[in-house]
């Protein structure tokens, strides 16, 4: 379980945290000719090695990095054939996680890392990372088809919705770990009160439904992450 969590955390960092949007755009435009495809692969190798913290396990990082290159390159050529961009995204993530599972299945890293890293709560770190930007990207993919039907509010701050979602999921995760489920209800109520005037003034049913679906997905991802962490712990 420790090995799996480390590899999964490395994947989240490499695929969602240390990958600017311009890298993705450049890769989609230039495919295997894009330098960022290979930089992205190198990032996965380095991050995996740092989290494993065991030079003798270099082959695990190499397998993950090489497979990541092959899977991403394949996705670049197949993705344009799909009208729904979320399908290639989730298929791509499935194969990345499958590679991680294979690595964990054939190798055991228990007790071989330094005591400092053994004492860290890797489950909690992974949960926090997941409910931040990875969860935000997953939500954007799930709501992509709906967002095109919602009018753009030019009065909104740039990326405000994304960061509000990240903060609320972090709060939900914290309250679940502390066992304070009632506070989550208060958090949902508070958000509803703040949103009420905006939805009342806009009088837009689609916008109301979009916000409701987004809120439920956001809270759902945070709750599932919190429950998974408690189960692992």
PDB file of N, CA and C in Angstrom, residues 57-91:
ATOM      1  N   UNK A  57      15.724   1.274  -6.932  1.00  0.00           N
ATOM      2  CA  UNK A  57      14.413   1.122  -7.567  1.00  0.00           C
ATOM      3  C   UNK A  57      14.287   1.984  -8.821  1.00  0.00           C
ATOM      4  N   UNK A  58      15.406   2.332  -9.424  1.00  0.00           N
ATOM      5  CA  UNK A  58      15.394   3.192 -10.605  1.00  0.00           C
ATOM      6  C   UNK A  58      14.562   2.602 -11.745  1.00  0.00           C
ATOM      7  N   UNK A  59      14.541   1.266 -11.816  1.00  0.00           N
ATOM      8  CA  UNK A  59      13.826   0.626 -12.920  1.00  0.00           C
ATOM      9  C   UNK A  59      12.316   0.858 -12.844  1.00  0.00           C
ATOM     10  N   UNK A  60      11.782   1.023 -11.632  1.00  0.00           N
ATOM     11  CA  UNK A  60      10.355   1.311 -11.491  1.00  0.00           C
ATOM     12  C   UNK A  60      10.043   2.667 -12.103  1.00  0.00           C
ATOM     13  N   UNK A  61      10.876   3.675 -11.759  1.00  0.00           N
ATOM     14  CA  UNK A  61      10.678   5.011 -12.307  1.00  0.00           C
ATOM     15  C   UNK A  61      10.852   5.007 -13.825  1.00  0.00           C
ATOM     16  N   UNK A  62      11.805   4.206 -14.312  1.00  0.00           N
ATOM     17  CA  UNK A  62      12.051   4.141 -15.757  1.00  0.00           C
ATOM     18  C   UNK A  62      10.859   3.511 -16.484  1.00  0.00           C
ATOM     19  N   UNK A  63      10.312   2.431 -15.917  1.00  0.00           N
ATOM     20  CA  UNK A  63       9.146   1.783 -16.520  1.00  0.00           C
ATOM     21  C   UNK A  63       7.959   2.737 -16.571  1.00  0.00           C
ATOM     22  N   UNK A  64       7.731   3.442 -15.469  1.00  0.00           N
ATOM     23  CA  UNK A  64       6.610   4.380 -15.404  1.00  0.00           C
ATOM     24  C   UNK A  64       6.803   5.511 -16.411  1.00  0.00           C
ATOM     25  N   UNK A  65       8.025   6.069 -16.477  1.00  0.00           N
ATOM     26  CA  UNK A  65       8.291   7.178 -17.391  1.00  0.00           C
ATOM     27  C   UNK A  65       8.143   6.753 -18.851  1.00  0.00           C
ATOM     28  N   UNK A  66       8.728   5.598 -19.198  1.00  0.00           N
ATOM     29  CA  UNK A  66       8.666   5.133 -20.588  1.00  0.00           C
ATOM     30  C   UNK A  66       7.225   4.814 -20.998  1.00  0.00           C
ATOM     31  N   UNK A  67       6.497   4.138 -20.111  1.00  0.00           N
ATOM     32  CA  UNK A  67       5.099   3.816 -20.416  1.00  0.00           C
ATOM     33  C   UNK A  67       4.268   5.091 -20.530  1.00  0.00           C
ATOM     34  N   UNK A  68       4.610   6.090 -19.711  1.00  0.00           N
ATOM     35  CA  UNK A  68       3.890   7.363 -19.761  1.00  0.00           C
ATOM     36  C   UNK A  68       4.096   8.025 -21.121  1.00  0.00           C
ATOM     37  N   UNK A  69       5.316   7.946 -21.633  1.00  0.00           N
ATOM     38  CA  UNK A  69       5.616   8.507 -22.955  1.00  0.00           C
ATOM     39  C   UNK A  69       4.786   7.820 -24.035  1.00  0.00           C
ATOM     40  N   UNK A  70       4.731   6.500 -24.002  1.00  0.00           N
ATOM     41  CA  UNK A  70       3.988   5.740 -25.010  1.00  0.00           C
ATOM     42  C   UNK A  70       2.493   6.036 -24.921  1.00  0.00           C
ATOM     43  N   UNK A  71       1.947   6.033 -23.699  1.00  0.00           N
ATOM     44  CA  UNK A  71       0.507   6.257 -23.516  1.00  0.00           C
ATOM     45  C   UNK A  71       0.110   7.672 -23.937  1.00  0.00           C
ATOM     46  N   UNK A  72       0.910   8.662 -23.535  1.00  0.00           N
ATOM     47  CA  UNK A  72       0.599  10.051 -23.889  1.00  0.00           C
ATOM     48  C   UNK A  72       0.713  10.284 -25.391  1.00  0.00           C
ATOM     49  N   UNK A  73       1.741   9.703 -26.009  1.00  0.00           N
ATOM     50  CA  UNK A  73       1.920   9.862 -27.451  1.00  0.00           C
ATOM     51  C   UNK A  73       0.749   9.236 -28.208  1.00  0.00           C
ATOM     52  N   UNK A  74       0.312   8.073 -27.759  1.00  0.00           N
ATOM     53  CA  UNK A  74      -0.840   7.414 -28.390  1.00  0.00           C
ATOM     54  C   UNK A  74      -2.098   8.255 -28.245  1.00  0.00           C
ATOM     55  N   UNK A  75      -2.279   8.835 -27.066  1.00  0.00           N
ATOM     56  CA  UNK A  75      -3.450   9.673 -26.816  1.00  0.00           C
ATOM     57  C   UNK A  75      -3.473  10.885 -27.740  1.00  0.00           C
ATOM     58  N   UNK A  76      -2.313  11.479 -28.009  1.00  0.00           N
ATOM     59  CA  UNK A  76      -2.242  12.668 -28.854  1.00  0.00           C
ATOM     60  C   UNK A  76      -2.778  12.409 -30.261  1.00  0.00           C
ATOM     61  N   UNK A  77      -2.582  11.196 -30.747  1.00  0.00           N
ATOM     62  CA  UNK A  77      -3.027  10.861 -32.097  1.00  0.00           C
ATOM     63  C   UNK A  77      -4.470  10.344 -32.134  1.00  0.00           C
ATOM     64  N   UNK A  78      -4.917   9.757 -31.013  1.00  0.00           N
ATOM     65  CA  UNK A  78      -6.262   9.172 -30.983  1.00  0.00           C
ATOM     66  C   UNK A  78      -7.313  10.183 -30.533  1.00  0.00           C
ATOM     67  N   UNK A  79      -6.943  11.082 -29.620  1.00  0.00           N
ATOM     68  CA  UNK A  79      -7.899  12.030 -29.032  1.00  0.00           C
ATOM     69  C   UNK A  79      -8.698  12.843 -30.048  1.00  0.00           C
ATOM     70  N   UNK A  80      -8.079  13.351 -31.145  1.00  0.00           N
ATOM     71  CA  UNK A  80      -8.853  14.156 -32.110  1.00  0.00           C
ATOM     72  C   UNK A  80     -10.013  13.419 -32.753  1.00  0.00           C
ATOM     73  N   UNK A  81     -10.020  12.100 -32.690  1.00  0.00           N
ATOM     74  CA  UNK A  81     -11.093  11.316 -33.303  1.00  0.00           C
ATOM     75  C   UNK A  81     -12.356  11.288 -32.449  1.00  0.00           C
ATOM     76  N   UNK A  82     -12.239  11.741 -31.210  1.00  0.00           N
ATOM     77  CA  UNK A  82     -13.377  11.720 -30.298  1.00  0.00           C
ATOM     78  C   UNK A  82     -13.995  13.114 -30.197  1.00  0.00           C
ATOM     79  N   UNK A  83     -15.310  13.180 -30.263  1.00  0.00           N
ATOM     80  CA  UNK A  83     -16.004  14.445 -30.074  1.00  0.00           C
ATOM     81  C   UNK A  83     -15.997  14.848 -28.601  1.00  0.00           C
ATOM     82  N   UNK A  84     -16.043  13.848 -27.738  1.00  0.00           N
ATOM     83  CA  UNK A  84     -16.030  14.084 -26.298  1.00  0.00           C
ATOM     84  C   UNK A  84     -14.598  13.936 -25.788  1.00  0.00           C
ATOM     85  N   UNK A  85     -13.982  15.048 -25.390  1.00  0.00           N
ATOM     86  CA  UNK A  85     -12.580  15.023 -24.950  1.00  0.00           C
ATOM     87  C   UNK A  85     -12.363  14.281 -23.640  1.00  0.00           C
ATOM     88  N   UNK A  86     -13.441  14.094 -22.885  1.00  0.00           N
ATOM     89  CA  UNK A  86     -13.296  13.429 -21.591  1.00  0.00           C
ATOM     90  C   UNK A  86     -12.991  11.937 -21.742  1.00  0.00           C
ATOM     91  N   UNK A  87     -13.420  11.322 -22.846  1.00  0.00           N
ATOM     92  CA  UNK A  87     -13.184   9.891 -23.047  1.00  0.00           C
ATOM     93  C   UNK A  87     -11.692   9.579 -23.159  1.00  0.00           C
ATOM     94  N   UNK A  88     -10.944  10.247 -24.068  1.00  0.00           N
ATOM     95  CA  UNK A  88      -9.491   9.993 -24.126  1.00  0.00           C
ATOM     96  C   UNK A  88      -8.790  10.301 -22.809  1.00  0.00           C
ATOM     97  N   UNK A  89      -9.275  11.311 -22.098  1.00  0.00           N
ATOM     98  CA  UNK A  89      -8.659  11.686 -20.825  1.00  0.00           C
ATOM     99  C   UNK A  89      -8.748  10.549 -19.812  1.00  0.00           C
ATOM    100  N   UNK A  90      -9.943   9.997 -19.632  1.00  0.00           N
ATOM    101  CA  UNK A  90     -10.132   8.946 -18.634  1.00  0.00           C
ATOM    102  C   UNK A  90      -9.487   7.619 -19.060  1.00  0.00           C
ATOM    103  N   UNK A  91      -9.492   7.336 -20.364  1.00  0.00           N
ATOM    104  CA  UNK A  91      -8.813   6.131 -20.852  1.00  0.00           C
ATOM    105  C   UNK A  91      -7.314   6.257 -20.615  1.00  0.00           C
TER     106      UNK A  91
END
